[in-house]
Short mmCIF file of C-alpha atoms in Angstrom, two decimals:
data_model
loop_
_atom_site.label_atom_id
_atom_site.label_comp_id
_atom_site.label_asym_id
_atom_site.label_seq_id
_atom_site.Cartn_x
_atom_site.Cartn_y
_atom_site.Cartn_z
CA MET A 1 76.33 -45.46 -117.71
CA ASN A 2 72.66 -46.31 -117.15
CA LEU A 3 73.55 -47.74 -113.74
CA THR A 4 74.97 -44.34 -112.77
CA ILE A 5 72.09 -42.19 -114.07
CA ARG A 6 69.26 -44.22 -112.56
CA PRO A 7 70.22 -43.72 -108.87
CA LEU A 8 70.79 -39.99 -109.50
CA LEU A 9 67.36 -39.62 -111.12
CA THR A 10 65.74 -41.43 -108.22
CA LEU A 11 67.45 -39.12 -105.73
CA VAL A 12 66.27 -35.99 -107.61
CA LEU A 13 62.67 -37.22 -107.68
CA LEU A 14 62.77 -37.99 -103.97
CA LEU A 15 64.12 -34.53 -103.15
CA CYS A 16 61.46 -32.81 -105.29
CA GLY A 17 58.72 -34.82 -103.63
CA ALA A 18 60.00 -33.90 -100.18
CA ALA A 19 60.08 -30.20 -101.05
CA ALA A 20 56.52 -30.30 -102.38
CA SER A 21 55.20 -32.11 -99.33
CA ALA A 22 56.96 -29.64 -97.02
CA GLN A 23 54.79 -26.77 -98.32
CA SER A 24 51.62 -26.60 -96.25
CA PRO A 25 48.23 -25.77 -97.81
CA GLN A 26 48.37 -22.44 -95.98
CA ASP A 27 51.73 -21.60 -97.60
CA ALA A 28 50.33 -22.49 -101.00
CA ALA A 29 47.34 -20.20 -100.46
CA THR A 30 49.51 -17.23 -99.61
CA ASP A 31 51.49 -17.76 -102.81
CA THR A 32 48.44 -16.99 -104.96
CA THR A 33 46.21 -13.97 -105.50
CA THR A 34 43.11 -16.16 -105.27
CA ALA A 35 43.20 -16.65 -101.49
CA ALA A 36 39.75 -16.64 -99.93
CA LEU A 37 38.17 -13.22 -99.41
CA PRO A 38 36.14 -12.32 -96.31
CA GLY A 39 32.44 -12.87 -96.76
CA ASP A 40 31.73 -9.14 -96.42
CA SER A 41 34.34 -8.08 -98.99
CA VAL A 42 33.03 -6.03 -101.90
CA TYR A 43 35.60 -7.89 -104.02
CA GLN A 44 33.35 -10.94 -103.85
CA LEU A 45 31.59 -9.30 -106.79
CA ASP A 46 32.84 -10.69 -110.09
CA ALA A 47 33.32 -7.55 -112.19
CA ARG A 48 35.76 -6.35 -114.84
CA ALA A 49 36.99 -2.89 -115.83
CA ILE A 50 39.37 -1.21 -118.26
CA ASP A 51 41.84 1.43 -117.08
CA THR A 52 43.02 4.54 -118.91
CA GLN A 53 45.69 2.48 -120.68
CA GLY A 54 43.11 0.07 -122.04
CA ARG A 55 44.22 -2.72 -119.71
CA LEU A 56 41.61 -5.16 -118.46
CA LEU A 57 41.54 -5.90 -114.75
CA ARG A 58 39.30 -7.63 -112.28
CA TRP A 59 37.54 -5.68 -109.54
CA SER A 60 39.30 -7.93 -107.02
CA ASP A 61 42.70 -6.83 -108.39
CA LEU A 62 42.37 -3.78 -106.12
CA ARG A 63 42.85 -5.95 -103.04
CA GLY A 64 46.12 -5.80 -101.15
CA GLN A 65 46.04 -2.25 -99.77
CA PRO A 66 43.45 0.16 -98.34
CA GLN A 67 41.51 1.93 -101.08
CA LEU A 68 39.49 5.10 -101.52
CA VAL A 69 36.78 4.29 -104.03
CA SER A 70 34.07 6.40 -105.62
CA MET A 71 31.74 6.35 -108.62
CA PHE A 72 31.51 9.29 -110.99
CA TYR A 73 31.26 10.17 -114.68
CA ALA A 74 33.43 12.28 -116.93
CA ASN A 75 30.73 14.67 -118.18
CA CYS A 76 29.79 15.69 -114.64
CA HIS A 77 30.74 19.31 -113.97
CA LEU A 78 29.56 19.80 -110.40
CA MET A 79 29.84 17.02 -107.83
CA CYS A 80 32.25 14.68 -109.60
CA PRO A 81 35.09 17.24 -109.72
CA LEU A 82 34.49 17.80 -106.00
CA ILE A 83 34.76 14.05 -105.35
CA ILE A 84 38.14 13.95 -107.08
CA GLU A 85 39.39 17.09 -105.34
CA ASN A 86 38.18 15.77 -101.98
CA ALA A 87 40.11 12.53 -102.52
CA LYS A 88 43.19 14.56 -103.46
CA ALA A 89 42.80 16.59 -100.26
CA VAL A 90 42.58 13.41 -98.17
CA ARG A 91 45.78 12.16 -99.75
CA LYS A 92 47.52 15.51 -99.27
CA GLN A 93 46.91 15.33 -95.52
CA LEU A 94 48.88 12.09 -95.28
CA PRO A 95 52.65 11.74 -94.88
CA GLU A 96 54.38 10.70 -98.11
CA ALA A 97 54.96 7.13 -96.92
CA GLU A 98 51.25 6.68 -96.20
CA ARG A 99 50.20 8.20 -99.52
CA GLN A 100 52.02 5.40 -101.31
CA ARG A 101 50.04 2.79 -99.35
CA LEU A 102 46.59 4.20 -100.14
CA GLY A 103 45.04 3.20 -103.43
CA VAL A 104 42.45 5.39 -105.15
CA ALA A 105 39.96 4.13 -107.73
CA MET A 106 37.39 6.26 -109.55
CA ILE A 107 34.79 4.08 -111.27
CA SER A 108 32.65 5.33 -114.12
CA LEU A 109 28.86 5.23 -113.92
CA ASP A 110 28.71 5.92 -117.65
CA PRO A 111 30.89 3.37 -119.49
CA LYS A 112 29.17 4.00 -122.83
CA ARG A 113 30.61 7.52 -122.97
CA ASP A 114 33.56 7.25 -120.60
CA THR A 115 36.19 5.79 -122.87
CA PRO A 116 39.72 5.22 -121.53
CA ALA A 117 40.73 8.42 -123.36
CA ALA A 118 37.93 10.41 -121.71
CA LEU A 119 38.92 9.11 -118.27
CA ALA A 120 42.58 9.87 -118.95
CA GLU A 121 41.61 13.45 -119.79
CA VAL A 122 39.80 13.77 -116.46
CA ALA A 123 42.91 12.50 -114.67
CA ARG A 124 45.09 15.01 -116.52
CA ASN A 125 42.74 17.93 -115.91
CA HIS A 126 42.72 17.22 -112.18
CA ARG A 127 46.44 16.45 -112.05
CA THR A 128 45.86 13.29 -110.11
CA PRO A 129 48.78 11.02 -109.10
CA GLU A 130 49.85 8.50 -111.73
CA ASP A 131 48.98 5.53 -109.54
CA TRP A 132 45.29 6.49 -109.26
CA ARG A 133 42.95 4.25 -111.22
CA PHE A 134 40.18 5.66 -113.41
CA LEU A 135 38.15 2.64 -114.42
CA ARG A 136 35.56 1.94 -117.07
CA PRO A 137 33.53 -1.11 -116.00
CA ALA A 138 31.51 -3.26 -118.34
CA PRO A 139 27.99 -1.76 -118.62
CA ASP A 140 26.44 -4.86 -117.05
CA ASP A 141 28.76 -4.54 -114.05
CA VAL A 142 27.81 -0.96 -113.13
CA PRO A 143 24.65 -1.89 -111.14
CA GLY A 144 26.54 -4.50 -109.12
CA LEU A 145 29.40 -2.15 -108.31
CA ALA A 146 26.97 0.59 -107.33
CA SER A 147 25.09 -1.87 -105.13
CA VAL A 148 28.11 -3.14 -103.15
CA LEU A 149 29.33 0.44 -102.66
CA ASP A 150 25.80 1.69 -101.83
CA VAL A 151 25.87 4.31 -104.58
CA ARG A 152 22.44 5.26 -105.89
CA TYR A 153 22.21 6.70 -109.38
CA ARG A 154 19.66 7.62 -112.03
CA PHE A 155 20.11 8.77 -115.62
CA ARG A 156 18.25 11.93 -116.56
CA GLU A 157 16.83 12.84 -119.96
CA ASP A 158 19.56 15.43 -120.58
CA GLY A 159 22.29 12.78 -120.21
CA SER A 160 23.34 13.81 -116.71
CA ILE A 161 23.30 11.35 -113.82
CA ASN A 162 21.94 11.92 -110.36
CA HIS A 163 24.15 9.89 -108.03
CA THR A 164 25.44 9.54 -104.51
CA SER A 165 28.56 11.66 -104.05
CA VAL A 166 30.65 9.66 -101.66
CA LEU A 167 34.14 8.38 -100.92
CA VAL A 168 34.22 4.82 -99.63
CA LEU A 169 37.16 3.54 -97.59
CA LEU A 170 37.97 -0.15 -98.06
CA ASP A 171 40.49 -2.20 -96.15
CA ALA A 172 43.07 -4.33 -97.95
CA GLN A 173 40.56 -7.18 -98.33
CA GLY A 174 37.71 -5.01 -99.59
CA ARG A 175 35.67 -4.60 -96.42
CA ILE A 176 33.95 -1.22 -96.09
CA LEU A 177 35.45 0.70 -93.17
CA ALA A 178 33.94 4.16 -93.62
CA ARG A 179 32.03 6.47 -95.95
CA SER A 180 32.25 10.21 -96.45
CA GLU A 181 29.48 12.14 -98.18
CA VAL A 182 31.19 14.72 -100.37
CA VAL A 183 29.79 18.24 -100.06
CA GLY A 184 32.94 20.19 -100.92
CA ALA A 185 36.63 19.87 -101.71
CA ALA A 186 37.75 19.78 -98.06
CA PRO A 187 37.92 16.32 -96.46
CA ASP A 188 35.86 15.39 -93.42
CA PRO A 189 38.26 15.27 -90.41
CA ALA A 190 36.56 12.17 -88.97
CA PHE A 191 36.89 10.35 -92.29
CA LEU A 192 40.54 11.39 -92.57
CA ALA A 193 41.15 9.90 -89.12
CA GLN A 194 39.60 6.63 -90.29
CA VAL A 195 41.87 6.60 -93.34
CA ARG A 196 44.90 7.04 -91.10
CA ALA A 197 43.70 4.26 -88.79
CA ALA A 198 43.21 1.91 -91.76
CA LEU A 199 46.72 2.58 -93.00
CA ALA A 200 48.17 2.04 -89.52
CA ALA A 201 46.31 -1.27 -89.20
CA ALA A 202 47.56 -2.42 -92.59
CA ASN A 203 51.19 -1.56 -91.81
#
């Protein structure tokens, strides 16, 4: 019996070794989510955030599709609602198939007050699509996120925050493709064209 099993075991080990050696390093890299990022990717920043469901994710988890990204805070009653409505208007101008390929992430500047429940309420009030991300970063990660997105902000004594009101377009690997300063709910036509071009390039 042992004489029968030993040759079979040897054959199995040889076949497994051949299969492993047949996979190139490039194939192995594409099988993971830790493949090297471009040097100018904003996802090079090591940051964490919690979504409205209380789930922890890495900043780099947004990679894989073009993204509209902005920074805001829940207690803002002027520019932040316009940022959200502007992003909704950009999405509305796209065909349905393209909408599904554009990620949207709204990142809080005020994680001490913007709990997942508070962010979920903002999402409900604005009737945003279910796949949009409203993220509460760790307080120590806010300056880094603001820096890579070139968002300037300053807390005021009354608790409000002066900040850059902007939508940032990222490609699938986190490189900044375009920016749109938000001044109203209607999207900038030039920025909308850049969104469409990014989606076409990623197709």
